[in-house]
Amino acid sequence: MALKRIVMHWTAGSNSANEIDLRHYHEIVEADGTRVLGNLRPEANESTSDGNYAAHTRAFNKDAIGLSMAGMAGAEERPFKAGQYPLTKVQVEMFAEMVAEYAETYSIGITR
């Protein structure tokens, strides 16, 4: 089997990774651009039947890498409000680099 996709998230928490984030994402970018590895390697998501995988997206975890930016607690969609912990420019830039690295490492095409 091979990992087929990368699912991009924000944590809906503070701008720092916490224990819950580490369980649910393979890697998280904090507000200052620091990258924090999650508890499980992406390969753990090649199978979800054993219960030992990063559960980052409901019913869409199998064969999926979950990457996240720490932040956006209290955000509102409409009208948009970034909440108490908005994402930072350096964080978004590092996140884009990180996603590109994972896509190259795991030979995952970039699609809309």
mmCIF file of C-alpha atoms in Angstrom:
data_model
loop_
_atom_site.group_PDB
_atom_site.id
_atom_site.type_symbol
_atom_site.label_atom_id
_atom_site.label_comp_id
_atom_site.label_asym_id
_atom_site.label_seq_id
_atom_site.Cartn_x
_atom_site.Cartn_y
_atom_site.Cartn_z
ATOM 1 C CA MET A 1 0.000 0.000 0.000
ATOM 2 C CA ALA A 2 0.963 3.599 -0.396
ATOM 3 C CA LEU A 3 -0.167 6.848 1.124
ATOM 4 C CA LYS A 4 -2.396 8.621 -1.394
ATOM 5 C CA ARG A 5 -3.176 12.086 -0.064
ATOM 6 C CA ILE A 6 -2.274 14.870 2.316
ATOM 7 C CA VAL A 7 -5.074 16.471 4.313
ATOM 8 C CA MET A 8 -4.278 20.001 5.487
ATOM 9 C CA HIS A 9 -5.727 21.311 8.749
ATOM 10 C CA TRP A 10 -5.529 23.857 11.501
ATOM 11 C CA THR A 11 -5.909 22.542 15.027
ATOM 12 C CA ALA A 12 -8.598 24.936 16.312
ATOM 13 C CA GLY A 13 -6.445 25.344 19.423
ATOM 14 C CA SER A 14 -3.665 27.655 20.545
ATOM 15 C CA ASN A 15 -0.577 28.490 18.477
ATOM 16 C CA SER A 16 1.421 25.658 20.072
ATOM 17 C CA ALA A 17 1.059 21.921 19.551
ATOM 18 C CA ASN A 18 -0.426 20.028 22.492
ATOM 19 C CA GLU A 19 -0.844 16.338 23.362
ATOM 20 C CA ILE A 20 -4.149 16.053 21.497
ATOM 21 C CA ASP A 21 -2.569 17.548 18.368
ATOM 22 C CA LEU A 22 0.349 15.122 18.608
ATOM 23 C CA ARG A 23 -2.075 12.178 18.609
ATOM 24 C CA HIS A 24 -4.122 13.407 15.656
ATOM 25 C CA TYR A 25 -1.599 14.869 13.200
ATOM 26 C CA HIS A 26 1.621 13.576 11.717
ATOM 27 C CA GLU A 27 3.263 16.992 11.956
ATOM 28 C CA ILE A 28 2.195 20.431 13.205
ATOM 29 C CA VAL A 29 3.609 23.906 12.522
ATOM 30 C CA GLU A 30 3.506 26.302 15.466
ATOM 31 C CA ALA A 31 3.073 30.104 15.190
ATOM 32 C CA ASP A 32 6.824 30.799 15.114
ATOM 33 C CA GLY A 33 7.356 28.273 12.283
ATOM 34 C CA THR A 34 8.610 25.459 14.521
ATOM 35 C CA ARG A 35 7.719 22.026 13.160
ATOM 36 C CA VAL A 36 6.607 19.435 15.718
ATOM 37 C CA LEU A 37 6.337 15.754 14.839
ATOM 38 C CA GLY A 38 3.190 13.931 15.885
ATOM 39 C CA ASN A 39 3.264 10.663 17.793
ATOM 40 C CA LEU A 40 2.824 8.476 14.709
ATOM 41 C CA ARG A 41 4.617 8.275 11.395
ATOM 42 C CA PRO A 42 2.475 8.720 8.258
ATOM 43 C CA GLU A 43 2.825 5.001 7.477
ATOM 44 C CA ALA A 44 0.577 4.275 10.470
ATOM 45 C CA ASN A 45 -2.312 5.518 8.330
ATOM 46 C CA GLU A 46 -1.793 2.908 5.621
ATOM 47 C CA SER A 47 -4.241 0.872 7.686
ATOM 48 C CA THR A 48 -6.810 2.081 10.161
ATOM 49 C CA SER A 49 -8.166 -1.336 11.124
ATOM 50 C CA ASP A 50 -5.733 -1.739 14.022
ATOM 51 C CA GLY A 51 -6.812 1.519 15.688
ATOM 52 C CA ASN A 52 -3.181 2.740 15.783
ATOM 53 C CA TYR A 53 -3.276 5.697 13.393
ATOM 54 C CA ALA A 54 -3.519 9.483 13.430
ATOM 55 C CA ALA A 55 -7.259 10.211 13.368
ATOM 56 C CA HIS A 56 -7.270 13.674 11.797
ATOM 57 C CA THR A 57 -10.273 13.506 9.434
ATOM 58 C CA ARG A 58 -13.511 11.660 10.090
ATOM 59 C CA ALA A 59 -13.797 8.623 7.775
ATOM 60 C CA PHE A 60 -10.891 9.852 5.608
ATOM 61 C CA ASN A 61 -7.785 8.756 7.531
ATOM 62 C CA LYS A 62 -6.810 5.607 5.631
ATOM 63 C CA ASP A 63 -3.898 6.282 3.247
ATOM 64 C CA ALA A 64 -3.908 9.960 4.319
ATOM 65 C CA ILE A 65 -1.192 12.092 5.902
ATOM 66 C CA GLY A 66 -2.575 14.658 8.365
ATOM 67 C CA LEU A 67 -0.612 17.913 8.561
ATOM 68 C CA SER A 68 -1.705 20.901 10.601
ATOM 69 C CA MET A 69 -1.003 24.447 11.701
ATOM 70 C CA ALA A 70 -1.501 25.139 15.408
ATOM 71 C CA GLY A 71 -4.092 27.821 15.946
ATOM 72 C CA MET A 72 -7.512 29.282 15.185
ATOM 73 C CA ALA A 73 -9.213 28.581 18.551
ATOM 74 C CA GLY A 74 -12.497 30.449 18.568
ATOM 75 C CA ALA A 75 -12.442 31.111 14.816
ATOM 76 C CA GLU A 76 -15.727 31.769 13.045
ATOM 77 C CA GLU A 77 -16.426 30.979 9.408
ATOM 78 C CA ARG A 78 -19.082 33.617 8.580
ATOM 79 C CA PRO A 79 -18.393 36.393 8.983
ATOM 80 C CA PHE A 80 -14.777 35.272 9.158
ATOM 81 C CA LYS A 81 -12.962 35.878 12.444
ATOM 82 C CA ALA A 82 -9.575 34.272 13.071
ATOM 83 C CA GLY A 83 -10.212 33.844 16.783
ATOM 84 C CA GLN A 84 -7.814 34.241 19.665
ATOM 85 C CA TYR A 85 -4.906 32.388 17.978
ATOM 86 C CA PRO A 86 -4.745 33.417 14.310
ATOM 87 C CA LEU A 87 -2.305 31.751 11.955
ATOM 88 C CA THR A 88 0.906 33.681 11.264
ATOM 89 C CA LYS A 89 2.626 34.435 7.970
ATOM 90 C CA VAL A 90 5.751 32.478 8.951
ATOM 91 C CA GLN A 91 3.552 29.554 9.994
ATOM 92 C CA VAL A 92 1.689 29.438 6.680
ATOM 93 C CA GLU A 93 4.939 29.714 4.727
ATOM 94 C CA MET A 94 6.540 26.862 6.694
ATOM 95 C CA PHE A 95 3.358 24.819 6.319
ATOM 96 C CA ALA A 96 3.477 25.188 2.515
ATOM 97 C CA GLU A 97 7.115 24.028 2.515
ATOM 98 C CA MET A 98 6.238 21.100 4.773
ATOM 99 C CA VAL A 99 3.333 19.967 2.586
ATOM 100 C CA ALA A 100 5.586 20.131 -0.483
ATOM 101 C CA GLU A 101 8.220 18.006 1.290
ATOM 102 C CA TYR A 102 5.676 15.342 2.218
ATOM 103 C CA ALA A 103 4.237 15.350 -1.310
ATOM 104 C CA GLU A 104 7.696 14.780 -2.758
ATOM 105 C CA THR A 105 8.739 12.196 -0.152
ATOM 106 C CA TYR A 106 5.583 10.123 -0.606
ATOM 107 C CA SER A 107 5.120 10.794 -4.366
ATOM 108 C CA ILE A 108 1.719 12.401 -3.846
ATOM 109 C CA GLY A 109 0.481 14.647 -6.637
ATOM 110 C CA ILE A 110 -0.771 18.126 -5.834
ATOM 111 C CA THR A 111 -4.393 18.692 -6.814
ATOM 112 C CA ARG A 112 -6.983 21.275 -6.023
#
